[in-house]
Coordinates of C-alpha atoms (C1' of nucleotides) in Angstrom, one line a residue:
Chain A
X131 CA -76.5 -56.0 -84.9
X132 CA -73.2 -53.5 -84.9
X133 CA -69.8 -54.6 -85.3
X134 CA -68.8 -51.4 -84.2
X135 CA -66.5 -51.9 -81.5
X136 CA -67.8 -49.7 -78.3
X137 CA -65.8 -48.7 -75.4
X138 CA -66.3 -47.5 -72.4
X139 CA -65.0 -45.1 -69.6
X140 CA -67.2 -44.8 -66.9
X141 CA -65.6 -42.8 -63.7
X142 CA -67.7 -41.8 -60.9
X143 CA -67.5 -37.8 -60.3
X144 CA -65.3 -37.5 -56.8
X145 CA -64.6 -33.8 -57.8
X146 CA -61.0 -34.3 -59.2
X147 CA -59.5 -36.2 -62.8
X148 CA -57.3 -38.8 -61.6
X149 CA -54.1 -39.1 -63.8
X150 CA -55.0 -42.9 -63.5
X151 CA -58.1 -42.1 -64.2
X152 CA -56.3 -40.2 -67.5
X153 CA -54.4 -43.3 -68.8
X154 CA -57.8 -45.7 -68.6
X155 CA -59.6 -43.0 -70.4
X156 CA -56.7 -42.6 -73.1
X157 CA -56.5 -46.3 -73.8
X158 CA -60.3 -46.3 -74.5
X159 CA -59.5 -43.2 -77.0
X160 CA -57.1 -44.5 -78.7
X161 CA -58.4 -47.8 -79.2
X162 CA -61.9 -46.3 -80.5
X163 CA -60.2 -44.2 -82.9
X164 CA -57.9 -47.1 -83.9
X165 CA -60.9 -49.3 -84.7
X166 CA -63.5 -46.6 -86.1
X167 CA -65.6 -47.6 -82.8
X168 CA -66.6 -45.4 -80.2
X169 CA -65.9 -44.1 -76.5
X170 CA -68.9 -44.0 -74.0
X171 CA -68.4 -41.5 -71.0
X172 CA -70.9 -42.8 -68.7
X173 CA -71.0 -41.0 -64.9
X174 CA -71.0 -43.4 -62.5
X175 CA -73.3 -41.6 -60.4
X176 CA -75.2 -44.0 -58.1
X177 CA -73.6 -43.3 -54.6
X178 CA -75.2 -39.9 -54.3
X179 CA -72.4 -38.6 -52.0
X180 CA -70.5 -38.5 -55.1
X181 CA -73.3 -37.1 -56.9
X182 CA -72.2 -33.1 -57.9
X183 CA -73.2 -31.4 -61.5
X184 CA -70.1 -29.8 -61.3
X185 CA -67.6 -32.8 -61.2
X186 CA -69.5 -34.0 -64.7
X187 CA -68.1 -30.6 -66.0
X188 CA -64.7 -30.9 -64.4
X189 CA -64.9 -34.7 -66.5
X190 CA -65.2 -33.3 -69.4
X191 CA -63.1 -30.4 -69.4
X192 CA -60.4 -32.7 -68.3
X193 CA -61.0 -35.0 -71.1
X194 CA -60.9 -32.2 -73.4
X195 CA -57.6 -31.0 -72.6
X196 CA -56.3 -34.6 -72.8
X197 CA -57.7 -33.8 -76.3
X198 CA -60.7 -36.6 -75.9
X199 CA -63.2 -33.8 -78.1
X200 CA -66.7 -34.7 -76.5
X201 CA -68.1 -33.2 -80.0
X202 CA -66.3 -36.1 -82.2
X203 CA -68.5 -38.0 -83.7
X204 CA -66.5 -41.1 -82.0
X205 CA -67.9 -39.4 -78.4
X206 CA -71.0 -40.6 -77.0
X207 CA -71.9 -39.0 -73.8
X208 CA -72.2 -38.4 -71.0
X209 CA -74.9 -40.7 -69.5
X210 CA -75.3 -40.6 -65.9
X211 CA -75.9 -43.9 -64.6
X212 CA -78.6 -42.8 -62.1
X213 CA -80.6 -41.9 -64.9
X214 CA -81.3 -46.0 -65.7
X215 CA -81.9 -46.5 -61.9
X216 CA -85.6 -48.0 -63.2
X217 CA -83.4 -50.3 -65.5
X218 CA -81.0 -51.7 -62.6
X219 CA -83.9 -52.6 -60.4
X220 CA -86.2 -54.4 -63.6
X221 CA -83.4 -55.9 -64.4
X222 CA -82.8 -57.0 -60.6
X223 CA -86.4 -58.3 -60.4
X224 CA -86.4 -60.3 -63.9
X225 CA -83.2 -62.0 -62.3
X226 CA -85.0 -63.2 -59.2
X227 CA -87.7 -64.6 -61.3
X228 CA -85.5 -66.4 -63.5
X229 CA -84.4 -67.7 -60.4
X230 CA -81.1 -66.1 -60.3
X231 CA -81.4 -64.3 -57.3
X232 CA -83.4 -64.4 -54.0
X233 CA -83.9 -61.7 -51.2
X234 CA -82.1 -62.3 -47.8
X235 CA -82.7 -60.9 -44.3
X236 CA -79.5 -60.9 -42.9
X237 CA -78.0 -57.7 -41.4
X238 CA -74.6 -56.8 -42.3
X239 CA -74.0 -57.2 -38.5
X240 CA -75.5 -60.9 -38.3
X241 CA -73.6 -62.0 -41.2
X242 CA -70.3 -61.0 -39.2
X243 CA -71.8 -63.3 -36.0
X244 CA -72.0 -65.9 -38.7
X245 CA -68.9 -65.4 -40.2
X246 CA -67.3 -65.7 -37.1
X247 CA -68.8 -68.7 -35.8
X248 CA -68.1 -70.7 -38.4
X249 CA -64.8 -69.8 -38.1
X250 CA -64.9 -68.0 -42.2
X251 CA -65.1 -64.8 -44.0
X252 CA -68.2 -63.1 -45.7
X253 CA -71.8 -64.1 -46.4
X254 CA -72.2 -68.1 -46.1
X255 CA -75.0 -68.3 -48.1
X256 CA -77.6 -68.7 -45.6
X257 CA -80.7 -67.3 -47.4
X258 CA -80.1 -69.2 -50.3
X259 CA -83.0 -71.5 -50.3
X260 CA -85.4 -70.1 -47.8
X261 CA -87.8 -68.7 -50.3
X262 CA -87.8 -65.5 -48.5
X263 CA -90.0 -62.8 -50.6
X264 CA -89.5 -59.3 -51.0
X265 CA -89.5 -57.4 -47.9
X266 CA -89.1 -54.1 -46.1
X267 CA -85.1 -54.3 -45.3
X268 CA -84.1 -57.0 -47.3
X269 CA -81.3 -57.6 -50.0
X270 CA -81.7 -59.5 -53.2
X271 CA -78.7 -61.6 -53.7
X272 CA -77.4 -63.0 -56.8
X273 CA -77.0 -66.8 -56.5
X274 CA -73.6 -67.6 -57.5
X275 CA -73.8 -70.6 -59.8
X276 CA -71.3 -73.7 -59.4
X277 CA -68.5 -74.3 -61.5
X278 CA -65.7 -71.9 -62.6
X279 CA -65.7 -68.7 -64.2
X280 CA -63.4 -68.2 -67.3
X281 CA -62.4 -64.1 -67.5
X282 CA -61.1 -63.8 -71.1
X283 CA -58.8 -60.7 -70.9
X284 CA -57.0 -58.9 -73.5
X285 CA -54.0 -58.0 -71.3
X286 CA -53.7 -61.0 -68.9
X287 CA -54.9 -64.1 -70.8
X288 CA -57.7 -66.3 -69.6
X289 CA -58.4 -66.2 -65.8
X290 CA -60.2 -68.9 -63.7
X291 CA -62.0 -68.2 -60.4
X292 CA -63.9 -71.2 -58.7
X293 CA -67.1 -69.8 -58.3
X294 CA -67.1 -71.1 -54.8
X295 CA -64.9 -68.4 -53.9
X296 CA -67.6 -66.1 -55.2
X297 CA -70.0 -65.3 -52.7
X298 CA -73.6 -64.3 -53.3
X299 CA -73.2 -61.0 -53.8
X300 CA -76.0 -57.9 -53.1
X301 CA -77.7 -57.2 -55.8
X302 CA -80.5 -54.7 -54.5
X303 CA -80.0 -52.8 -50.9
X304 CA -82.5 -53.3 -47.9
X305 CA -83.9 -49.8 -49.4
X306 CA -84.1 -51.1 -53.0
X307 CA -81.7 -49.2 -54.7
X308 CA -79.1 -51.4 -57.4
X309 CA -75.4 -51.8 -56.2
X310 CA -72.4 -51.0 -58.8
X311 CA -71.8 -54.2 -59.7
X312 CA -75.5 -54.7 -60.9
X313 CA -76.2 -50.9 -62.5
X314 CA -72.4 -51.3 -64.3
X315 CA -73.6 -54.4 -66.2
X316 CA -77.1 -53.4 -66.9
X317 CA -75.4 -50.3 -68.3
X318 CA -72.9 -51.8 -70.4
X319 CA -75.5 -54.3 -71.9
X320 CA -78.1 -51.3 -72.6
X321 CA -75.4 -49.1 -74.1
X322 CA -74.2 -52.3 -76.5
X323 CA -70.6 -51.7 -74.8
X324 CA -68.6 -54.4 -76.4
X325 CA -65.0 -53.9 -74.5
X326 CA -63.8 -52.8 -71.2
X327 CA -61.0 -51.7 -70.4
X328 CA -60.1 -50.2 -67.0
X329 CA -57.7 -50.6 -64.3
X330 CA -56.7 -53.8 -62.9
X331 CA -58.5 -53.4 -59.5
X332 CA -61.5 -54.3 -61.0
X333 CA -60.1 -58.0 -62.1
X334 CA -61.5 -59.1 -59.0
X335 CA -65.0 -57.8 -59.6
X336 CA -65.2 -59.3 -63.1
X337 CA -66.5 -63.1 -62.5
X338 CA -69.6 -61.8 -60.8
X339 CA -70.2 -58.8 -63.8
X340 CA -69.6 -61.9 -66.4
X341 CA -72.1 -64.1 -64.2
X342 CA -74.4 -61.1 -64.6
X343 CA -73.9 -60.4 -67.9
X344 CA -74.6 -64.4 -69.0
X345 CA -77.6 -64.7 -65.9
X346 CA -79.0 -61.7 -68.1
X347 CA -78.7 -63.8 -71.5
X348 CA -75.5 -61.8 -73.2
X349 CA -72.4 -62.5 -74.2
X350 CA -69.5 -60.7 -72.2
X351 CA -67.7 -58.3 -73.6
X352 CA -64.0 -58.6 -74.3
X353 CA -62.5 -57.4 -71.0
X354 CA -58.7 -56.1 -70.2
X355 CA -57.7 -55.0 -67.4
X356 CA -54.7 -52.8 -67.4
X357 CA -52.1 -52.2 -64.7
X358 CA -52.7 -50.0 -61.8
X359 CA -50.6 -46.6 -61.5
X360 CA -48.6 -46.6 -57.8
X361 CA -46.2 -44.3 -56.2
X362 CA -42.5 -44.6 -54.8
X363 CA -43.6 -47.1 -52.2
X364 CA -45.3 -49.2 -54.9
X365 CA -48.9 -48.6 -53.6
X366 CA -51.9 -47.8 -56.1
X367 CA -52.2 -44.0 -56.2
X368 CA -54.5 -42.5 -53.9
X369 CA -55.9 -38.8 -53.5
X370 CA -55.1 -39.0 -50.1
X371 CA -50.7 -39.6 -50.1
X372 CA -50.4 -38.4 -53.9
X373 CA -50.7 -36.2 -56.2
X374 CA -52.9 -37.5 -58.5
X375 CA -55.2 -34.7 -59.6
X376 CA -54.7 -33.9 -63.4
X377 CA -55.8 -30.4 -62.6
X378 CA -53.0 -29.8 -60.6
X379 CA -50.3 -30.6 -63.3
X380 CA -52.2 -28.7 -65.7
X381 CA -51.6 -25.5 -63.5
X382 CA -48.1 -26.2 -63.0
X383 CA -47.7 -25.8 -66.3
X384 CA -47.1 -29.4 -67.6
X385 CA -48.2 -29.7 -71.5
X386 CA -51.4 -31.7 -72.2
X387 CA -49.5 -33.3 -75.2
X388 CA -46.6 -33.8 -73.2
X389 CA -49.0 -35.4 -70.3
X390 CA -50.5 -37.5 -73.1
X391 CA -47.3 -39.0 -73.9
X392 CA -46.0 -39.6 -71.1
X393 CA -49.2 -41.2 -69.8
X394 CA -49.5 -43.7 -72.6
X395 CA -45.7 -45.1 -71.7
X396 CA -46.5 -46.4 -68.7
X397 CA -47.5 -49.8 -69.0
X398 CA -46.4 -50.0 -72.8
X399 CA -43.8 -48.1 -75.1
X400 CA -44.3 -46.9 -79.1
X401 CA -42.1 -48.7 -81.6
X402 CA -38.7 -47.8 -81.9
X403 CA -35.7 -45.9 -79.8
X404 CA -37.9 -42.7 -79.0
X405 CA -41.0 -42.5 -76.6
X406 CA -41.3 -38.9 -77.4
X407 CA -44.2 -39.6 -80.0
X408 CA -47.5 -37.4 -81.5
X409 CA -50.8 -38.9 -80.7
X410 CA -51.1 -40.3 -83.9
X411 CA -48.5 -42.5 -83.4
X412 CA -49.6 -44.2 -80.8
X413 CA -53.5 -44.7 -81.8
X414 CA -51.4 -46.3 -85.0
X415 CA -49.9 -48.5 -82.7
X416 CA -51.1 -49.0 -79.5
X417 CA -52.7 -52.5 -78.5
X418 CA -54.0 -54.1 -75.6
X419 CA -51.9 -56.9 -76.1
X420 CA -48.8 -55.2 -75.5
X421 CA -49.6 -53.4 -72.5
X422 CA -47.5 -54.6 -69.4
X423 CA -48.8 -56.9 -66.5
X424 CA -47.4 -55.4 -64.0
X425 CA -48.0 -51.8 -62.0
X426 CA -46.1 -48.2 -63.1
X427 CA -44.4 -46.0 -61.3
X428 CA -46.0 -42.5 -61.7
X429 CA -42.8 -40.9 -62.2
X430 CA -42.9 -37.0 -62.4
X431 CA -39.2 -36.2 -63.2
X432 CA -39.7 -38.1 -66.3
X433 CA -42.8 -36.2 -66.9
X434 CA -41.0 -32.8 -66.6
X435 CA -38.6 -34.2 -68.7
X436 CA -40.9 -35.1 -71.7
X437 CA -42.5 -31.7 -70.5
X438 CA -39.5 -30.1 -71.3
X439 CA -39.4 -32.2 -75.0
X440 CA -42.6 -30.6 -75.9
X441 CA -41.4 -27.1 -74.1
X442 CA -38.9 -27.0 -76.2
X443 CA -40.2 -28.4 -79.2
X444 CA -42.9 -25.0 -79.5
X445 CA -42.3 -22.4 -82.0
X446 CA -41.5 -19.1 -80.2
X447 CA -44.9 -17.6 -80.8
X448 CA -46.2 -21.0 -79.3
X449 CA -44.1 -20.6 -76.1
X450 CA -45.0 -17.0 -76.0
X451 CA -48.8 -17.8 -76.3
X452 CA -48.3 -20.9 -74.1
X453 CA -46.9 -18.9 -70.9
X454 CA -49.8 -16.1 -70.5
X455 CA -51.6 -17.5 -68.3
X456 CA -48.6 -18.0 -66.2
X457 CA -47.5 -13.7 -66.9
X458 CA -50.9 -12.6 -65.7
X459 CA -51.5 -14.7 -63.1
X460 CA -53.0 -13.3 -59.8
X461 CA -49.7 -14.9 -57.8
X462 CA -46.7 -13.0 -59.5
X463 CA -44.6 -11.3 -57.6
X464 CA -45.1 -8.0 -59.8
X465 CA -47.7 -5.7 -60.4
X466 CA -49.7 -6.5 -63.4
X467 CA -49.5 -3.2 -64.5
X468 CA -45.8 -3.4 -65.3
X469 CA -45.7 -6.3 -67.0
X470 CA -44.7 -5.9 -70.5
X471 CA -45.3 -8.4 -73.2
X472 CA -42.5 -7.2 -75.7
X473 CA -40.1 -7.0 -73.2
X474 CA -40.8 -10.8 -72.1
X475 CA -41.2 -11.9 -76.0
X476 CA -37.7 -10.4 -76.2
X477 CA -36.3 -12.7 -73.9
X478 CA -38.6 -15.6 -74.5
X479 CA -36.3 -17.7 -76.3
X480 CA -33.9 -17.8 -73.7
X481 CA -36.3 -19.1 -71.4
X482 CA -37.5 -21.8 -73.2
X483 CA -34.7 -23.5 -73.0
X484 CA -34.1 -23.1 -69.3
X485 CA -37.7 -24.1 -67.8
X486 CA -39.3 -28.3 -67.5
X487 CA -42.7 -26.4 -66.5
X488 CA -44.4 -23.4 -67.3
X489 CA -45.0 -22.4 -63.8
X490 CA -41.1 -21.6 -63.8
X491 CA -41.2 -18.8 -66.2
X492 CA -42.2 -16.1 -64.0
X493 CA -39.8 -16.6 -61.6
X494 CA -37.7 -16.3 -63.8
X495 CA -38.6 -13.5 -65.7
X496 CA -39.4 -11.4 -62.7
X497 CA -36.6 -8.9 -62.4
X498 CA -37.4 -7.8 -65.9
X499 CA -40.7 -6.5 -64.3
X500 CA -39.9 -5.6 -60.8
X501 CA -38.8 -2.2 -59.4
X502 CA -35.9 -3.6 -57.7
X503 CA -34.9 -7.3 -57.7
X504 CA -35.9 -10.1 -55.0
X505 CA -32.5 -10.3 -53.7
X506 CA -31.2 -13.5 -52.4
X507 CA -29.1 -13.0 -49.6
X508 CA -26.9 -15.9 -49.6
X509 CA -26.1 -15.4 -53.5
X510 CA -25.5 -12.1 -52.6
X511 CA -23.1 -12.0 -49.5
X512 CA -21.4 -15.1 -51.8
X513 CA -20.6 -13.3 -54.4
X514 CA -20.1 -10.3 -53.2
X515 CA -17.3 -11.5 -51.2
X516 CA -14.9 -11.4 -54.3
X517 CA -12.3 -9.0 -54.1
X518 CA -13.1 -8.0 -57.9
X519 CA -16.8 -7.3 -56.6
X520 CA -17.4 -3.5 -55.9
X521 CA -14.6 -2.5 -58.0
X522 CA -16.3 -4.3 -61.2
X523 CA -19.4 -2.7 -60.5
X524 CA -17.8 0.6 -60.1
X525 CA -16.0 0.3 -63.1
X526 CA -19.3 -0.9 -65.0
X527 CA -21.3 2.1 -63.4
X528 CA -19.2 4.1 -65.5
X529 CA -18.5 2.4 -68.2
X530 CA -22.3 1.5 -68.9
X531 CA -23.3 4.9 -68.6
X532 CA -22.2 6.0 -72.1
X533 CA -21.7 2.5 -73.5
X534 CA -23.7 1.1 -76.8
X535 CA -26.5 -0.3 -75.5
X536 CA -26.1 -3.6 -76.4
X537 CA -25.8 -7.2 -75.4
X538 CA -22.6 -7.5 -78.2
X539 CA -20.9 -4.1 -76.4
X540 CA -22.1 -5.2 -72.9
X541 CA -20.8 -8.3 -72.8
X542 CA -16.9 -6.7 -74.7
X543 CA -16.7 -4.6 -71.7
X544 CA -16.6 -6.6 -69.5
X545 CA -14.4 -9.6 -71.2
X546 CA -12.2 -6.9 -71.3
X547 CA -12.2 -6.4 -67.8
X548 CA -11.7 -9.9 -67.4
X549 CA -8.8 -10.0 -69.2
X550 CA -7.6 -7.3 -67.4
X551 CA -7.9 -8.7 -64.1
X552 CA -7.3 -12.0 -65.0
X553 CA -10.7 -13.5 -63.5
X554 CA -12.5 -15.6 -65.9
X555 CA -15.9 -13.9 -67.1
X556 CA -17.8 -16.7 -65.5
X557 CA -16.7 -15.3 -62.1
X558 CA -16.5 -11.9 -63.1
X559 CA -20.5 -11.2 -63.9
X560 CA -21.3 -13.2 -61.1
X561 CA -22.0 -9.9 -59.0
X562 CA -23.1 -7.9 -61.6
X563 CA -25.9 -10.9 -61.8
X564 CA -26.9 -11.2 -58.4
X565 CA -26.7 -7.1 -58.4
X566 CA -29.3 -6.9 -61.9
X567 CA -31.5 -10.5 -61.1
X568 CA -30.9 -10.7 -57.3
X569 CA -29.9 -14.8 -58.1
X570 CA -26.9 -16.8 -59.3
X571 CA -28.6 -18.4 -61.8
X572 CA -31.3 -17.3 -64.9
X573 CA -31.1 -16.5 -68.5
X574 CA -27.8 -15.2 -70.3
X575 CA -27.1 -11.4 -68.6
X576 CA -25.9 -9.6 -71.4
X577 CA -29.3 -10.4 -73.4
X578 CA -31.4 -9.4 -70.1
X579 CA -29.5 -6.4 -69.6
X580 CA -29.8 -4.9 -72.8
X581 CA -33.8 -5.6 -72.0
X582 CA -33.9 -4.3 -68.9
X583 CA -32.1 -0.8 -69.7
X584 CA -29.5 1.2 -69.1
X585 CA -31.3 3.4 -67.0
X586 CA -32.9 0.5 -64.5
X587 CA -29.5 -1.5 -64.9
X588 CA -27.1 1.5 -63.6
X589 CA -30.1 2.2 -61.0
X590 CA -29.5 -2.0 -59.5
X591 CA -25.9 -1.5 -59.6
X592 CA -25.7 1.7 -57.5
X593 CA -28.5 0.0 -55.0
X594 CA -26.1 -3.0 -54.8
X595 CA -23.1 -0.7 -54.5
X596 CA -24.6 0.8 -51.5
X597 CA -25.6 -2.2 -49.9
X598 CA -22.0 -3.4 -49.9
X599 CA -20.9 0.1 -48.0
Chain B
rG101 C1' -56.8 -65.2 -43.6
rC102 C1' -59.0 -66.1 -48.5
rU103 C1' -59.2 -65.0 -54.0
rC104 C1' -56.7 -63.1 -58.0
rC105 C1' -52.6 -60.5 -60.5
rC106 C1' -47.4 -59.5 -61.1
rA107 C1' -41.7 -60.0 -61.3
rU108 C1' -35.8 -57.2 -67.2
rC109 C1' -30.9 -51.4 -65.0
rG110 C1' -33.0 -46.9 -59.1
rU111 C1' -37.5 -45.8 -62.5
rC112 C1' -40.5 -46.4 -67.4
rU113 C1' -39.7 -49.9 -70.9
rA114 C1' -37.7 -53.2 -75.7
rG115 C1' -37.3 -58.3 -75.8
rU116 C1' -42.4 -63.4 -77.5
rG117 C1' -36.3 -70.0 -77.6
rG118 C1' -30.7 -68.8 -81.0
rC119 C1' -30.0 -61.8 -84.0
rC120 C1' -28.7 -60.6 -76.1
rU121 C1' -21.6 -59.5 -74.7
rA122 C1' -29.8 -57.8 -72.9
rG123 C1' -31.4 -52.3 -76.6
rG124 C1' -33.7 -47.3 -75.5
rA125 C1' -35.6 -43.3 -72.2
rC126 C1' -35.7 -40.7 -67.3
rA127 C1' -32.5 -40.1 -63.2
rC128 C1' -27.2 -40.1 -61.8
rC129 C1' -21.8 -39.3 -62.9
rA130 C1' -17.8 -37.5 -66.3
rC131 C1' -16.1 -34.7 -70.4
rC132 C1' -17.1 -31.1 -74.5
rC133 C1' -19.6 -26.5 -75.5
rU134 C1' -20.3 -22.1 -72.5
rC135 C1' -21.2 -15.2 -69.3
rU136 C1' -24.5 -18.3 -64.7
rC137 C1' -28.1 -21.9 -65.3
rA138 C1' -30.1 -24.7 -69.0
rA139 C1' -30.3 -26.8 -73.9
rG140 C1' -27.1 -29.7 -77.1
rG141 C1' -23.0 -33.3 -78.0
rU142 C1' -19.9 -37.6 -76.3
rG143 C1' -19.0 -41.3 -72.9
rG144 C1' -20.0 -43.9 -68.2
rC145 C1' -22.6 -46.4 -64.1
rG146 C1' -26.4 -49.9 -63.8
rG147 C1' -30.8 -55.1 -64.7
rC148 C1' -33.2 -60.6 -66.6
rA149 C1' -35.5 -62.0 -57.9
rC150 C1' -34.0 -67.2 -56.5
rG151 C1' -34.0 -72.6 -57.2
rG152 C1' -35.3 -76.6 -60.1
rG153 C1' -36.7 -78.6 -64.7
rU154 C1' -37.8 -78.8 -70.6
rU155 C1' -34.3 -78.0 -74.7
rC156 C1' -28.6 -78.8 -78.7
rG157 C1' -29.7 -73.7 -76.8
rA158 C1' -33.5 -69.9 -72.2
rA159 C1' -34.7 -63.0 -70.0
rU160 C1' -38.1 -65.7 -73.1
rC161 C1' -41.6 -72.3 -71.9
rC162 C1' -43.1 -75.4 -67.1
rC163 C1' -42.9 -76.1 -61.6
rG164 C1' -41.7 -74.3 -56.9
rU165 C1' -39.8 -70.5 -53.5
rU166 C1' -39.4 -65.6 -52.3
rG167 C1' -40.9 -60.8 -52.9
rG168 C1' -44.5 -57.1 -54.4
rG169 C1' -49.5 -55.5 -55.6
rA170 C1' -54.9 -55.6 -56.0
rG171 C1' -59.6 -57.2 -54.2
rU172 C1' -62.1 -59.1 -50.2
rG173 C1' -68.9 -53.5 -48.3
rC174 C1' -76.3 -53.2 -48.1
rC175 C1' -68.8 -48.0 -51.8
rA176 C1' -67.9 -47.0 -57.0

RNA sequence: GCUCCCAUCGUCUAGUGGCCUAGGACACCACCCUCUCAAGGUGGCGGCACGGGUUCGAAUCCCGUUGGGAGUGCCA
């Protein structure tokens, strides 16, 4: 007999990571390492459309990167749930002799013709005491005790269902394989789970699991069910409207820490003023008791924003290390070849500041790396319709020839020319910007033209020079 | 339809009968800083769904209304 508290997270491989999927499997994380217990991964393999080796991979990598280790020693896992199939249908069998089930005849199609005559909804319990034996195309059904069933749950309290309202669900399909609701329970039992947690969808499913679990001769576990995750209109989120997939922020360039964190305040906040908290934190204080009732709004400016917190909060080398995969992807708009990593650690820090995701950073690096500058049209015909426009270019053609090279003597030049023409500098380098970056806005210009060199800097002003002819 | 869940700023939340003139964060707005854009700083806007109780006292407890959501398969 353990006291070790075991949790659970049992997903069924549909070939992406849901971020709700994310938050259930963090809340199991954090509570086993809260309580020295331990976190099951268990596919939920049984429908065998869903069945892929691949998406068992894609589970775990995702876990990984949400930093669940499938090598701690808190890890147990994975089990695939179609490996116990032999399990789901003995136990199945030992319920009908105990006389907790009994096989029924009915096609899905009749029970609708009954349904309808008598004027309800769902299976009326016609097989119940017919004595029908095992046949070919029959279901087992449980049978559905009377009284009420009492769902003890961490997050919402005790919750009664009449157990008339619980109809005698399928136990075993007309070809004899074990429904979810049967192989989840004879799972959990085998693998000594002792708490579930998962998403709140499944309230409605828990009488008939406890029914199972007690018709099998256990004790329940301690169930909570947490709140579900919805979009802008308030419905759950689906793979089908939303963007759900964690694989997809992760290639945007949102942190996994940052994901973490912002994952765990939905439905419940650390102590204190900040939200912005390390893991450790919140296993310290995260409990069941305090999560929220009611759904969250997947909100992804306020995941950028606690994006940008951790952004920000990386040591230079960090960031540096931290946008690669971003440099040398297949999609930039330069040739690989003349991407250089000093001249992007040289302006790194500037860009640190200025981006919510990594996927920003080449864009905005991209001048420093490309023959001649993406122009943008409209920033260019804007600002080049300044009177001061050619005539400070002209003026910095010349003056940038033979000038220091750097951002300090840069930048004096042209104040002076401010002064001089009375236009504030903010105005002033606007063309000069557009005429080096091709865009309005980026990092500071002084720093990226001393970067970018005199030569390739004189060589952009003459080209924007003789686009103005 | 039936069963169940839920209800604090636009959003995520703090709040477990007096500390609440309801706190923080994101978003938004203004100002400061400033070579653009950010970052940073300061300030602002903005909420206890409604109606009844209980209580000396209710965001907090109870009931009802309204409004949301989930489930309702021989899917998981």
């Amino acid at each position: 007999m353990s006291h070790t508290p075991r949790y659970r997270f049992a997903p069924s491989p549909t070939g992406f990571f849901h971020v709700g999927g994310a938050r259930t499997a963090l809340y199991n994380w954090a509570l086993a390492q809260r309580e020295g217990g331990v976190f099951v991964l268990r596919i939920e393999d049984t429908d065998e459309s869903r069945n892929s080796p691949e998406w068992t991979n894609g589970i775990i990598d995702a876990l990984a990167w949400l930093g669940i280790d499938s090598s701690s020693s808190q890890f147990e896992g994975p089990y695939f749930q179609s490996d116990n199939a032999s399990k789901h249908v003995a136990a199945a069998h030992r319920l009908y002799e105990l006389g907790h089930a009994y096989w029924c005849d009915l096609t899905p199609e009749q029970i609708q013709e009954r349904a309808k005559a008598a004027g309800k909804q769902g299976y009326d319990g016609y097989s119940r005491d017919r004595g029908l034996e095992p046949g070919p195309g029959r279901v087992l059904r449980f049978r559905v005790p009377e009284g009420t069933t009492v769902v003890r749950d961490l997050v919402r309290g005790d919750v009664e269902f009449d157990n008339t309202t619980i109809e005698d669900f399928v136990l075993l399909r007309g070809n004899g394989s074990p429904m979810f609701l049967l192989a989840n329970v004879v799972d959990d039992i085998d693998m000594n789970i002792t708490n579930v947690v998962r998403a709140e969808e499944h309230l409605p499913n828990t009488p008939k699991q406890q029914l199972l679990w007690q018709a099998l001769g256990h004790e329940p576990p301690v169930w909570a069910h947490v709140p579900v995750l919805v979009n802008e209109q308030r419905k759950k989120l689906s793979k089908r409207r939303d963007k759900v997939a964690l694989e997809q922020y992760k290639d945007e360039g949102i942190l996994a820490e940052a994901m973490v964190n912002y994952l765990m305040t939905l439905g419940w906040a650390p102590h204190g003023d900040t939200e912005i908290v390390p893991w450790s934190t919140i296993v310290e204080q995260f409990r069941l008791e305090d999560v929220n009732h009611s759904p969250a709004f997947f909100d992804v400016k306020k995941l950028q924003a606690f994006n940008g917190e951790y952004i920000r909060a990386l040591s230079l080398p960090q960031f540096i290390n931290a946008c690669s995969p971003w440099l040398m992807a297949e999609d930039v708009s330069w040739n690989a070849s003349q991407f250089k990593p000093k001249v992007f650690a040289a302006v790194a820090e500037l860009i640190q500041t200025r981006v919510v995701m990594l996927s920003e950073v080449s864009t905005m690096v991209d001048f420093l790396f490309l023959d001649a500058p993406i122009v943008d049209e409209q920033a260019f015909t804007k600002t080049f319709t300044a009177d001061f426009a050619r005539p400070m270019l002209e003026h910095c053609r010349d003056a940038y020839a033979t000038i220091n090279w750097t951002h300090e003597d840069l930048k004096a030049h042209l104040d002076a020319l401010a002064e001089e023409l009375q236009v504030k500098l903010g105005k002033l380098q606007a063309p000069l910007r557009v005429a080096i970056t091709g865009r309005t806005i980026g990092p500071p210009l002084f720093e990226s033209l001393e970067v970018l060199g005199r030569e390739q800097t004189l060589r952009r002003i003459d080209a924007a020079l003789l686009r103005t002819v």
